[in-house]
Short mmCIF file of C-alpha atoms in Angstrom, two decimals:
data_model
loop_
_atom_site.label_atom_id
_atom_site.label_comp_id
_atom_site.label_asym_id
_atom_site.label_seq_id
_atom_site.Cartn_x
_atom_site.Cartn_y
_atom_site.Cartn_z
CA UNK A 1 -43.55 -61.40 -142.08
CA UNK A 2 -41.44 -62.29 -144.73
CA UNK A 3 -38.17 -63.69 -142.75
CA UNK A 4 -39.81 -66.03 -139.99
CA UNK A 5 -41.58 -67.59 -143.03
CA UNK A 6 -38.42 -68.43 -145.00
CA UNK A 7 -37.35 -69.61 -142.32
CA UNK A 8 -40.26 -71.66 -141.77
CA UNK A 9 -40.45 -72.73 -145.57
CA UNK A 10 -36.48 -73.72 -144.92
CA UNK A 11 -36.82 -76.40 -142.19
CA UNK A 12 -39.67 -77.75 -143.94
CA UNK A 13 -37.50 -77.88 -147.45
CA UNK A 14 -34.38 -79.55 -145.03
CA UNK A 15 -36.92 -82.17 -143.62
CA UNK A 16 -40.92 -82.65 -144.03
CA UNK A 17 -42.57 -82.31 -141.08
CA UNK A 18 -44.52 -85.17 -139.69
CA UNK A 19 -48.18 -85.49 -138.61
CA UNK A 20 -46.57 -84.60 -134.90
CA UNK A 21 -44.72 -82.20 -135.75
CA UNK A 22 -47.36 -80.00 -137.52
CA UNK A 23 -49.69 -81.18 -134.78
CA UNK A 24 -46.85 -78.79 -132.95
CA UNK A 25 -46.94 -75.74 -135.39
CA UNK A 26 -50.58 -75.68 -135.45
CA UNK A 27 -51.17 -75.75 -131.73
CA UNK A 28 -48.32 -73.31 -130.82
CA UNK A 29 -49.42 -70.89 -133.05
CA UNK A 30 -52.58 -70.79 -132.30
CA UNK A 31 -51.74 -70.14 -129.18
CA UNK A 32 -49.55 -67.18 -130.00
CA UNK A 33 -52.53 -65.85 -132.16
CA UNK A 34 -54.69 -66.09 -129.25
CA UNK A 35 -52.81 -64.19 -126.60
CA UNK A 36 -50.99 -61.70 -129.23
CA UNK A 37 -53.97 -59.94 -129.77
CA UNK A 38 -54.81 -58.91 -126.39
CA UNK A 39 -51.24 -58.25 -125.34
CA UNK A 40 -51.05 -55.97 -128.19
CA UNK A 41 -54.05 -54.34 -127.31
CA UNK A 42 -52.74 -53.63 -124.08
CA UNK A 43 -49.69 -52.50 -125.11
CA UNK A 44 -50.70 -49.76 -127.02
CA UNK A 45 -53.22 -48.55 -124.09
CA UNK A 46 -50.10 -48.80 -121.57
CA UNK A 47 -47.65 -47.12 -123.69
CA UNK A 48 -45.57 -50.12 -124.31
CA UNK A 49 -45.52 -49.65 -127.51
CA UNK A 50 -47.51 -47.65 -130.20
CA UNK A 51 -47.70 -49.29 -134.48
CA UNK A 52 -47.52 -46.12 -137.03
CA UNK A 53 -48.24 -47.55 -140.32
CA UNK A 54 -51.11 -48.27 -142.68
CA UNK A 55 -53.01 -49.96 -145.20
CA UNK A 56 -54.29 -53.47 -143.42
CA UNK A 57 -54.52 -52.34 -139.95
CA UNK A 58 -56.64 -53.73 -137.71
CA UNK A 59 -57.38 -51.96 -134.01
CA UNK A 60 -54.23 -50.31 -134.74
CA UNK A 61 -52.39 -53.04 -135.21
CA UNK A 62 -50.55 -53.70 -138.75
CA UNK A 63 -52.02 -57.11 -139.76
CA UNK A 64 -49.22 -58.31 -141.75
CA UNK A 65 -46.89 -57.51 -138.58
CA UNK A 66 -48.88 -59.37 -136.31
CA UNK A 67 -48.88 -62.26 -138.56
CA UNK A 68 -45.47 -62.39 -138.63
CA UNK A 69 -45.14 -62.28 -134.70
CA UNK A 70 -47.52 -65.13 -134.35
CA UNK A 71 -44.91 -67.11 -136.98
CA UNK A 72 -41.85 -66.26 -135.19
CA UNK A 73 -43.17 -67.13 -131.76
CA UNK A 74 -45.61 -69.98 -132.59
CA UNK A 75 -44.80 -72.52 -136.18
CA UNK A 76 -40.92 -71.62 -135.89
CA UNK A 77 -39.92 -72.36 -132.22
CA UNK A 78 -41.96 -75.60 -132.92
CA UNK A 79 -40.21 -77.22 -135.47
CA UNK A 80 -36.58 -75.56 -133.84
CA UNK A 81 -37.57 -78.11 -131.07
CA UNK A 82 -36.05 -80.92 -133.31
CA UNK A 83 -32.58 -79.17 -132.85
CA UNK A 84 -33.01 -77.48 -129.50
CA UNK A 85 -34.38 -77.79 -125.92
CA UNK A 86 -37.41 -75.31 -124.57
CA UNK A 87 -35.25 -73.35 -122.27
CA UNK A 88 -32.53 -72.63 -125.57
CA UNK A 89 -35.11 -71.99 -127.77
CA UNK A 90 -36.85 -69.59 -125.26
CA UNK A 91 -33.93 -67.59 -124.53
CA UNK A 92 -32.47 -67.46 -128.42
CA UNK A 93 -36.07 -66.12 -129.88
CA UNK A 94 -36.68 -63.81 -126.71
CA UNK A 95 -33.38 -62.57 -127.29
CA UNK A 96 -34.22 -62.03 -131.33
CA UNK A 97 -37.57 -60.56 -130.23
CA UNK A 98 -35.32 -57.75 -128.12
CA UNK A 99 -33.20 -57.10 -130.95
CA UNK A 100 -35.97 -56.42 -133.41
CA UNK A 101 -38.26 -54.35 -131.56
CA UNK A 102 -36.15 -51.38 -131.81
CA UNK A 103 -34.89 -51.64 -135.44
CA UNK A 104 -38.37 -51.60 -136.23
CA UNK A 105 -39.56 -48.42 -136.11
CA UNK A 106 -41.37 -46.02 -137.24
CA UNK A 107 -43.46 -48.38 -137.73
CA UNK A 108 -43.17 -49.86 -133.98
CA UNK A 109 -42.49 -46.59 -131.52
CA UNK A 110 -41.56 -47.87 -127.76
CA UNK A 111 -42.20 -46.70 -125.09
CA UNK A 112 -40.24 -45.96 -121.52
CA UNK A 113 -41.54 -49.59 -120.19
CA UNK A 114 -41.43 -51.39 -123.48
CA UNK A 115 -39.33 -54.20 -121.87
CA UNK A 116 -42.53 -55.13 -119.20
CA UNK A 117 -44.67 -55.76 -122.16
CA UNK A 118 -41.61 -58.19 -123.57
CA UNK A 119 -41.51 -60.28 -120.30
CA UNK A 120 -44.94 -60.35 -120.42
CA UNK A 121 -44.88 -61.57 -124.10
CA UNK A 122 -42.77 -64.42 -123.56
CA UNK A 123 -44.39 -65.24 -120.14
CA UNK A 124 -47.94 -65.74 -121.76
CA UNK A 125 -47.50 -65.88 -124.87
CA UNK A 126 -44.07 -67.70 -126.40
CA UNK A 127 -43.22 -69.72 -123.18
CA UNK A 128 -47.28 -71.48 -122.93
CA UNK A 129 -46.98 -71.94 -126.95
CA UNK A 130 -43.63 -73.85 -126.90
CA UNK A 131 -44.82 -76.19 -123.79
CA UNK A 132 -47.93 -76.81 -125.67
CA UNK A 133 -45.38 -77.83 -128.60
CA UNK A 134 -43.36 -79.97 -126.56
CA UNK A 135 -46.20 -82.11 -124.81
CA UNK A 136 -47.38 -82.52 -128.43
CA UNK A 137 -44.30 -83.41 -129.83
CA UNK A 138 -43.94 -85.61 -126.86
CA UNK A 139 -47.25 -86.96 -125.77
CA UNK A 140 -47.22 -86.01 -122.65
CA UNK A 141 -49.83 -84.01 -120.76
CA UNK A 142 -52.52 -85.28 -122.90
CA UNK A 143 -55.40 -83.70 -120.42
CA UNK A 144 -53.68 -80.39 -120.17
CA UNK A 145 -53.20 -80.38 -124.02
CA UNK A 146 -56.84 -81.45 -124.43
CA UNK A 147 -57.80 -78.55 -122.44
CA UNK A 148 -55.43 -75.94 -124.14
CA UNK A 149 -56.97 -77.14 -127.42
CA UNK A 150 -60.76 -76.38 -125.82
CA UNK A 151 -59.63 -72.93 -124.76
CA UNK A 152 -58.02 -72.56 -128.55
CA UNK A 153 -61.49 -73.72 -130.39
CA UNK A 154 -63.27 -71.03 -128.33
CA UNK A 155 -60.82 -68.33 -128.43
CA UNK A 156 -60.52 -68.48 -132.11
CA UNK A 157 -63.88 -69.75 -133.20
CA UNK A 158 -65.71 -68.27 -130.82
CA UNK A 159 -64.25 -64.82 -129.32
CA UNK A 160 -61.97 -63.52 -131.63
CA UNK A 161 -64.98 -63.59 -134.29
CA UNK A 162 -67.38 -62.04 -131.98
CA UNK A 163 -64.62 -59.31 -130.84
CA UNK A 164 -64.10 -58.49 -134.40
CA UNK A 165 -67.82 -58.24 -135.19
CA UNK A 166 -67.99 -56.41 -131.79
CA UNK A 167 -65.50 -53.70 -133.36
CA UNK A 168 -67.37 -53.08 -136.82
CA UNK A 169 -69.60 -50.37 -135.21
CA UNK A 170 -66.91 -47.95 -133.99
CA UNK A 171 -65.54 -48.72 -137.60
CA UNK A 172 -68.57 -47.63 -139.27
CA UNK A 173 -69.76 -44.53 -137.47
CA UNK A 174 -66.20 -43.10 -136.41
CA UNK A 175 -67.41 -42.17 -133.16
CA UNK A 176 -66.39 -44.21 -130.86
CA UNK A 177 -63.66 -44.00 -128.86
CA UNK A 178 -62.56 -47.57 -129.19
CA UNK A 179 -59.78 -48.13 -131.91
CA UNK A 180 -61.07 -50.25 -135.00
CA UNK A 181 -60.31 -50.90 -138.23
CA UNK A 182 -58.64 -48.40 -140.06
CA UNK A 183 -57.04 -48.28 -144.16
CA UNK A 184 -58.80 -51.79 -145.41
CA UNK A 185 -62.77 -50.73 -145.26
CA UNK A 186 -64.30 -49.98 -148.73
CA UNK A 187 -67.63 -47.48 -148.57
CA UNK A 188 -67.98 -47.11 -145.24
CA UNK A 189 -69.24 -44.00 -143.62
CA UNK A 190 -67.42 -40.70 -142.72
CA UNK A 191 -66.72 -39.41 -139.29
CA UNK A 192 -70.29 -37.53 -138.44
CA UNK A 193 -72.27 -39.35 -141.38
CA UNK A 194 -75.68 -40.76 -140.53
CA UNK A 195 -75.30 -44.80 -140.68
CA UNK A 196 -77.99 -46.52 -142.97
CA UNK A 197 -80.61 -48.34 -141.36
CA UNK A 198 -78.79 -51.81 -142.21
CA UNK A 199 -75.57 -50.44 -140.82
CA UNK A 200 -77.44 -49.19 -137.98
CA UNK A 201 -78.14 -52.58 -137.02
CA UNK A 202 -74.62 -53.52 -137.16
CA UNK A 203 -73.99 -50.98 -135.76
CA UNK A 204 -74.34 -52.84 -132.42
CA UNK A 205 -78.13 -52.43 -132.14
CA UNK A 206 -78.41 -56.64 -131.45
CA UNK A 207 -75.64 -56.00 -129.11
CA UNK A 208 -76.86 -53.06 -127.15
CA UNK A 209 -80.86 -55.11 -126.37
CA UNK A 210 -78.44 -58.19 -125.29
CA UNK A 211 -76.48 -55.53 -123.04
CA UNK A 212 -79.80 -53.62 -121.75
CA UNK A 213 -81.19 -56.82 -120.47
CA UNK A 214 -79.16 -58.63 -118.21
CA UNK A 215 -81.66 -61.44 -117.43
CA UNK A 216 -81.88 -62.30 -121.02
CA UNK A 217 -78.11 -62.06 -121.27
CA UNK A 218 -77.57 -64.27 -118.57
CA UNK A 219 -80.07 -67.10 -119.71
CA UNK A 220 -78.24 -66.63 -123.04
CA UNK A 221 -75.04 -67.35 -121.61
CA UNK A 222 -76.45 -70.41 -119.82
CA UNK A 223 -77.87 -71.73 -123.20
CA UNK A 224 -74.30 -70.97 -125.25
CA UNK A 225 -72.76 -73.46 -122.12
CA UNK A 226 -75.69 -76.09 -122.41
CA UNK A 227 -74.56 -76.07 -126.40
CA UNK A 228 -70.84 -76.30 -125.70
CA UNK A 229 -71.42 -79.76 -123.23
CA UNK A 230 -71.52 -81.69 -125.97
CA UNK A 231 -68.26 -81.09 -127.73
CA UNK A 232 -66.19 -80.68 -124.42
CA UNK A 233 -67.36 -83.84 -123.07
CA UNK A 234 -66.63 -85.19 -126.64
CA UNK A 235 -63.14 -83.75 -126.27
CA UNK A 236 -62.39 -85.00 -122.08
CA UNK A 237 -63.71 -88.34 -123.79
CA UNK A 238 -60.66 -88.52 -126.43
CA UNK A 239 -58.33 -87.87 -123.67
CA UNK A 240 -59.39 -89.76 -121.12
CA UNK A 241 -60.14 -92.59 -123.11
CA UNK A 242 -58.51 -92.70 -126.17
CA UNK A 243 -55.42 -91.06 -124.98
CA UNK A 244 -55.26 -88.10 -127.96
CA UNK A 245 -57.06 -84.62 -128.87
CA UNK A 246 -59.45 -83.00 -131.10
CA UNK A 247 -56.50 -82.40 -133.17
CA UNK A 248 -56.55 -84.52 -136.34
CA UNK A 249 -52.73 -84.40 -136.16
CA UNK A 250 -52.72 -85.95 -133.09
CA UNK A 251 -54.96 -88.56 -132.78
CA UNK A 252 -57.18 -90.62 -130.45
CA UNK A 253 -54.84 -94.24 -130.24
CA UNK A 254 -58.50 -96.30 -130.01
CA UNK A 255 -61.32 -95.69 -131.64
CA UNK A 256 -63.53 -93.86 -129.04
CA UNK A 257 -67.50 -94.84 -128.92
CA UNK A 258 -67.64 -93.84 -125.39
CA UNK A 259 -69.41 -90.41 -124.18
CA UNK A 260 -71.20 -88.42 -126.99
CA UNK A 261 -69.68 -90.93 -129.33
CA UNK A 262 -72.36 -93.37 -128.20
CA UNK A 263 -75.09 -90.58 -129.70
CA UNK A 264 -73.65 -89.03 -132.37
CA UNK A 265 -70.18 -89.50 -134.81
CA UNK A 266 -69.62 -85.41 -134.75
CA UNK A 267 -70.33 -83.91 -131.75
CA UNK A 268 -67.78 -81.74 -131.77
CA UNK A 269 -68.37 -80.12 -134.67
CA UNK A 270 -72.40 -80.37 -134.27
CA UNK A 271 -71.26 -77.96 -131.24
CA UNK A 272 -69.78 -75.67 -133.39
CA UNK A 273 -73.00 -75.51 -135.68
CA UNK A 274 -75.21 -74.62 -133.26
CA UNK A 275 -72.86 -72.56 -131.20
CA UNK A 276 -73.13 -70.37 -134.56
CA UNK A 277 -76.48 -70.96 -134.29
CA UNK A 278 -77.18 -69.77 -131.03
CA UNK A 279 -74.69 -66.82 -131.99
CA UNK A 280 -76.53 -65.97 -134.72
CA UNK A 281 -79.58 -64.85 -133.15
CA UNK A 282 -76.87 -61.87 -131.22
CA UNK A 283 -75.41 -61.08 -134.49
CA UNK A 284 -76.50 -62.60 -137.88
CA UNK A 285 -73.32 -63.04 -140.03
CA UNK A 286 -72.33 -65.77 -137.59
CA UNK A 287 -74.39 -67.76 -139.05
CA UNK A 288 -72.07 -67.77 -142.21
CA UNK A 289 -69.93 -69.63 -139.73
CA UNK A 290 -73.05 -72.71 -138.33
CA UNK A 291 -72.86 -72.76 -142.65
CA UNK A 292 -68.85 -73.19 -143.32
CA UNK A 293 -68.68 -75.67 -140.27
CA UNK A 294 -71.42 -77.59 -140.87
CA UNK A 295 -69.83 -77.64 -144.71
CA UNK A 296 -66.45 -78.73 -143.90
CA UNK A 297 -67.91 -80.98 -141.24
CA UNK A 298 -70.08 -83.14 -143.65
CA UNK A 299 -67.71 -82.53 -146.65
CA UNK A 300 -63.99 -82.60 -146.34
CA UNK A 301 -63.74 -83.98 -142.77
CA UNK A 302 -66.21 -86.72 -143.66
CA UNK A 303 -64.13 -87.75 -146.43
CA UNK A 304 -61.02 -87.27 -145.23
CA UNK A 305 -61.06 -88.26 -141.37
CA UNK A 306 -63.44 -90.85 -142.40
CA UNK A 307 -60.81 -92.34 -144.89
CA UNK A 308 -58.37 -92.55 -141.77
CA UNK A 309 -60.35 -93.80 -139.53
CA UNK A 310 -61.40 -96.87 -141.56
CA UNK A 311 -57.75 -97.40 -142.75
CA UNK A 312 -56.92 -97.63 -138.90
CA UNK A 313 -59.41 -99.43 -137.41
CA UNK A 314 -61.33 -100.88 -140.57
CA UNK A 315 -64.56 -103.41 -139.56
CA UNK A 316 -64.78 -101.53 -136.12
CA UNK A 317 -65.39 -98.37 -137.61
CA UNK A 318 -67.52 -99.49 -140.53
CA UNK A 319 -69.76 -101.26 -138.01
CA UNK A 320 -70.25 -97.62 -135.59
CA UNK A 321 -70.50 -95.78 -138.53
CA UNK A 322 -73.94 -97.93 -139.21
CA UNK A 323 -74.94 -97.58 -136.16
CA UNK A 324 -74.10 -94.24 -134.92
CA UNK A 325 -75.65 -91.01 -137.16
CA UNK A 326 -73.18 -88.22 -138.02
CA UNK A 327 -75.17 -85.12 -137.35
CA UNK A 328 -78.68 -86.53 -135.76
CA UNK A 329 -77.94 -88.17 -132.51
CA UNK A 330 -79.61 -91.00 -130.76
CA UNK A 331 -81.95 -90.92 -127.93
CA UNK A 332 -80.89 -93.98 -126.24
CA UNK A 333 -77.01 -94.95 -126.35
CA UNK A 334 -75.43 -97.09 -128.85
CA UNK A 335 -75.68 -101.00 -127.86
CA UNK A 336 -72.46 -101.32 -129.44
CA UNK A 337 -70.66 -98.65 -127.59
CA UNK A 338 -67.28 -99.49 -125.27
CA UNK A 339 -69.10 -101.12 -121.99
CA UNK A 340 -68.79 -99.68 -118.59
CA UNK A 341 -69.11 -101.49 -114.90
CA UNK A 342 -70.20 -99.23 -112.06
CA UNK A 343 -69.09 -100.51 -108.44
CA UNK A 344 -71.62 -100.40 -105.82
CA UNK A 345 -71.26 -100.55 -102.00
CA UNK A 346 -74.35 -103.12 -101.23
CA UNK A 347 -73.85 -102.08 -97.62
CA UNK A 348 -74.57 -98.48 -98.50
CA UNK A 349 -78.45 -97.75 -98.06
CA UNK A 350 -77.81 -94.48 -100.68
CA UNK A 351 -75.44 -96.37 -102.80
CA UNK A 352 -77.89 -99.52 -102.89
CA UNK A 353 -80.85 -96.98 -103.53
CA UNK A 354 -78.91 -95.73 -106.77
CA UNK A 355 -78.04 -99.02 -107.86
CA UNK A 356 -81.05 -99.43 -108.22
CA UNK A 357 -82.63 -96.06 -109.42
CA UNK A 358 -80.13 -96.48 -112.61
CA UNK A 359 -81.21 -100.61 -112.97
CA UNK A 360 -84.99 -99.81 -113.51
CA UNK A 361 -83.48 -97.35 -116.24
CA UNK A 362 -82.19 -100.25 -118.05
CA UNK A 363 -78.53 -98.76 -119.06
CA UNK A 364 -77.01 -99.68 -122.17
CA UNK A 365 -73.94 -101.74 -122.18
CA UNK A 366 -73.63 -101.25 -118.08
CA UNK A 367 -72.79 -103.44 -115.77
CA UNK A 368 -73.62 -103.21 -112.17
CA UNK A 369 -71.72 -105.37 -109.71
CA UNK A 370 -71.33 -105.42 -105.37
CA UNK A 371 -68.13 -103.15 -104.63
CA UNK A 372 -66.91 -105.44 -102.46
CA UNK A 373 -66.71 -108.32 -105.49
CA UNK A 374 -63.73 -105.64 -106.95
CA UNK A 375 -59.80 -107.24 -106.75
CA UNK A 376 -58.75 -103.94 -105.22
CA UNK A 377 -60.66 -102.35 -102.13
CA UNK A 378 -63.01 -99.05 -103.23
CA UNK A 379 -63.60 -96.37 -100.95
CA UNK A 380 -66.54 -95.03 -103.45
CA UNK A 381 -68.67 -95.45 -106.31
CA UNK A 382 -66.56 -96.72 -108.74
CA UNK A 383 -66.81 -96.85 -112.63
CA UNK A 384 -64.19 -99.01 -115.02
CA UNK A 385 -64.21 -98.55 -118.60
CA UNK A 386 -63.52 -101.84 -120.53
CA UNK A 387 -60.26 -99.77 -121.52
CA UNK A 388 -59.10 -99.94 -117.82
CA UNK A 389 -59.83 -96.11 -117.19
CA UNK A 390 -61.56 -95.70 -113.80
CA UNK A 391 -63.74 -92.65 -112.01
CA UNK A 392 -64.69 -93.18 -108.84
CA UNK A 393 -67.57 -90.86 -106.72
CA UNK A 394 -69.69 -88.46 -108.66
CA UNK A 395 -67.55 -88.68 -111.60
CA UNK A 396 -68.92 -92.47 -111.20
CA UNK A 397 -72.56 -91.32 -111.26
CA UNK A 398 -71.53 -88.86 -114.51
CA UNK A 399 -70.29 -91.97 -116.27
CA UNK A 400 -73.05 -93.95 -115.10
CA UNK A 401 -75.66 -91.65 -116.28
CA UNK A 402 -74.38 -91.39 -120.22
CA UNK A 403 -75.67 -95.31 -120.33
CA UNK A 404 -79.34 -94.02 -119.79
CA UNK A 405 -80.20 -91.62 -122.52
CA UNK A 406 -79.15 -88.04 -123.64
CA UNK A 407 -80.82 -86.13 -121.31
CA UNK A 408 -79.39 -87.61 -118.63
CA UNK A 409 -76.04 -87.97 -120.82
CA UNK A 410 -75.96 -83.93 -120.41
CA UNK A 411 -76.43 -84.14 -116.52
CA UNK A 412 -73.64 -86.39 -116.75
CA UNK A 413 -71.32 -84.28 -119.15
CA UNK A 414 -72.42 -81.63 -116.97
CA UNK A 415 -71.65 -83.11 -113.34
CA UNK A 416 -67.85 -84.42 -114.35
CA UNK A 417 -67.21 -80.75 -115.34
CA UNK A 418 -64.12 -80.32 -112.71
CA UNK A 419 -65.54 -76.79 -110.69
CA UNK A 420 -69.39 -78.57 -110.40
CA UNK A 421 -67.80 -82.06 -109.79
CA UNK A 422 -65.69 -80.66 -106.77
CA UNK A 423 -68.43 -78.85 -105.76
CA UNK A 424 -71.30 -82.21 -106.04
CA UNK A 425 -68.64 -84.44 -104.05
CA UNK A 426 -68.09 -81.99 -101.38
CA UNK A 427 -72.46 -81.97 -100.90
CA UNK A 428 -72.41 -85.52 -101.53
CA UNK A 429 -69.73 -86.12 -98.56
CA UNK A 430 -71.92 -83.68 -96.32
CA UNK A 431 -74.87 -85.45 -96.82
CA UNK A 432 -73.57 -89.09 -95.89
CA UNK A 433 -71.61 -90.30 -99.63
CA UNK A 434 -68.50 -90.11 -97.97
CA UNK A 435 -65.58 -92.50 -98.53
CA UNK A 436 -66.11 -95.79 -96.74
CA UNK A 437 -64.17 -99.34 -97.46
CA UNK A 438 -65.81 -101.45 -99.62
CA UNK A 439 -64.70 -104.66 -97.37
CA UNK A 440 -62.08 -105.12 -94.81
CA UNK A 441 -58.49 -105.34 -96.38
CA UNK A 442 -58.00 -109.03 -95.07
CA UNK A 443 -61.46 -110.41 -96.77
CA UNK A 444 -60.67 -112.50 -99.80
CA UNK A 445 -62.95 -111.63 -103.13
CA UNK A 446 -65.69 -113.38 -103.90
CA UNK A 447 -67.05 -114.31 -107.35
CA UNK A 448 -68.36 -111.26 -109.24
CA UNK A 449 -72.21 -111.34 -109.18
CA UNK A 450 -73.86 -108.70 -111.81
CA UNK A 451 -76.84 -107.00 -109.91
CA UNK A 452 -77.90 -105.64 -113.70
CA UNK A 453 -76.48 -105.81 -117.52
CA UNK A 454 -77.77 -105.06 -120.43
#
């Protein structure tokens, strides 16, 4: 672990890394944390390769090694992007990585087909965590980085924790035949011993009713997904809209009131909270985690992202920040939030019957205005942000809907999801919501009439 951190410690001493540039490290090595693990795990199950060592080992796996990995192929080839391109940088640390494998034992033993694990490595592992470093470093991709960040959150926050809890029972009664921890447990039990009745319930007896009852397990699965809309819509909404990430380090450009932001100031981390919460009922010490999040959330990031966020947008942020709670979020949608016009094809029975289903509502901050009154000719229901950013078909109606109130905001968040939203359009089309001109290319535009605003 020791040399990829000097290393590390050397380019930061040579030049301080920016806001981006960490922004880099932190995403790149979180992705090598997240896909390390498993590919280790396979590895040793394969035969790639086998660790012999011990003290802080962890599913057979030295800790301290693994730590070191996710330096050399995650922080490091970040910040060597400032000297060299992806494909040099690539080849020079795969190359390293093939050079140290073999001077490392005993404490790494390969096997025959060690090299198909290394190919693998740096084909899921290094080669997705430098990309993710260079569209950060870059600001490019911002949706696919968005989405690489949502996968991160989970994987770390979500599985890895569970996985590890998941592995404490074959640590504590030694009978298992799954590999867990071994060298760093204090007082547990013996191969053979009887377990106490509180490590009993460890154990995996929480686990094993969620795993006898499949209906319940489903339904909980459905509810864990109903609690994660929230924050993912929070975090499409900073992309789409405000062009950045969840990522302090790399920013929203605009301040973004849009989406959950219209109901609540944290909904990202309010997801987190009660994803421990909802967690917790499966396996108790996850709710240690609904209390650290919910503790950094209204202590530290309060302060400090608060701080930034007034310095960069000062009046506009002090005047949502009245109006918008942090934890507790609205039923109706902030009056203040960014406005939204929705499109609507008045020679469209269904279209004209919407229109109007969402006008008796009375939307917040919506416009409603005849298709054909747009400068451009619209083939569907069409929403426009007042940033410029425009959805168009049932992605329309999801926007549309988060102007109503938060139950419908979740059937909104819900419908733009990509898989349901494909699938929506496709029955919408069937049923008659197909694409259709809004007027013939030659008509000139007439003066834009609102139908409703409020």
């Amino acid at each position: 672990m020791l040399l990829p951190l000097l290393v590390i410690i050397g380019l930061c001493l040579w030049r301080a890394p920016s806001r981006r540039e960490t922004a880099t490290m932190i995403v790149a090595s979180g992705w090598a944390l997240l896909t390390l693990v498993p590919l280790n795990l396979v590895a040793q199950r394969a035969g790639w390769w086998s660790f012999h060592a011990e003290g802080a080992v962890w599913q057979g796996m030295p800790v301290d090694l693994l730590l070191a990995w996710v330096l050399l192929w995650g922080a490091l080839p970040a910040l060597m992007l400032r000297l060299l391109p992806v494909p040099l940088v690539t080849g020079l640390l795969v190359w390293l990585d093939v050079i140290l494998m073999p001077l490392a034992e005993p404490v790494v033993v390969l096997g025959a087909l060690w090299l198909l694990g290394e190919i693998l490595g740096a084909a899921l592992c290094l080669i997705p965590a430098l990309m993710l470093a260079f569209w950060t470093r870059r600001r490019q991709l911002v949706h696919a980085r968005m989405w690489a960040q949502a996968l991160l959150a989970f994987g770390l926050m979500v599985a890895l924790p569970l996985y590890v809890l998941a592995t404490v029972p074959s640590l504590l009664s030694g009978l298992s035949g799954l590999p867990g921890l071994t060298g760093g447990v204090v007082g547990g039990p013996a191969a053979g011993e009887p377990l106490s009745p509180a490590e009993s319930w460890l154990a995996g007896g929480v686990w094993a009713r969620a795993a006898a009852s499949p209906e319940a397990l489903t339904v909980g699965v459905q509810l864990l997904a109903l609690l994660c809309l929230p924050g993912l819509a929070a975090a499409r909404e900073f992309a789409a809209v405000g062009k950045g990430t969840p990522l302090p380090y790399d920013p929203p450009e605009r301040l973004v009131t849009s989406g959950p932001y219209a109901y609540v100031r944290n909904p990202m981390q309010l997801t987190i909270v009660l994803l421990y919460l909802g967690l917790g009922a499966l396996q108790p010490p996850l709710l240690v985690g609904a209390l650290a999040a919910f503790a950094y959330g209204a202590g530290f990031a309060s302060w400090h992202e608060g701080g930034q966020l007034r310095a960069a947008f000062g009046a506009e942020w002090d005047t949502y920040r009245a109006g918008v709670r942090a934890w507790l979020p609205r039923w109706r949608p902030w009056a203040g939030r960014a406005r939204g016009t929705l499109y609507v094809a008045m020679d469209c029975g269904m279209c004209r019957g919407l229109g109007s289903w969402l006008a008796v509502r009375g939307p917040t901050a919506l416009a409603m205005r005849p298709a054909a009154d747009h400068p451009e000719v619209l083939y569907r229901l069409t929403y426009e942000s007042e940033e410029g950013v425009r959805w168009s078909g049932v992605a329309a109606l999801a926007r549309a809907l988060e102007h109503l109130a938060l139950g419908w905001a979740m059937v909104g968040w819900a419908l733009s999801l990509p898989v349901l939203r494909h699938f929506a359009q496709l029955c919408g089309d069937a049923f008659g919501a197909g694409p259709r001109p809004s007027r013939k290319t030659h008509e000139t535009v007439s003066p834009a009439v609102a139908v409703a605003n409020t």
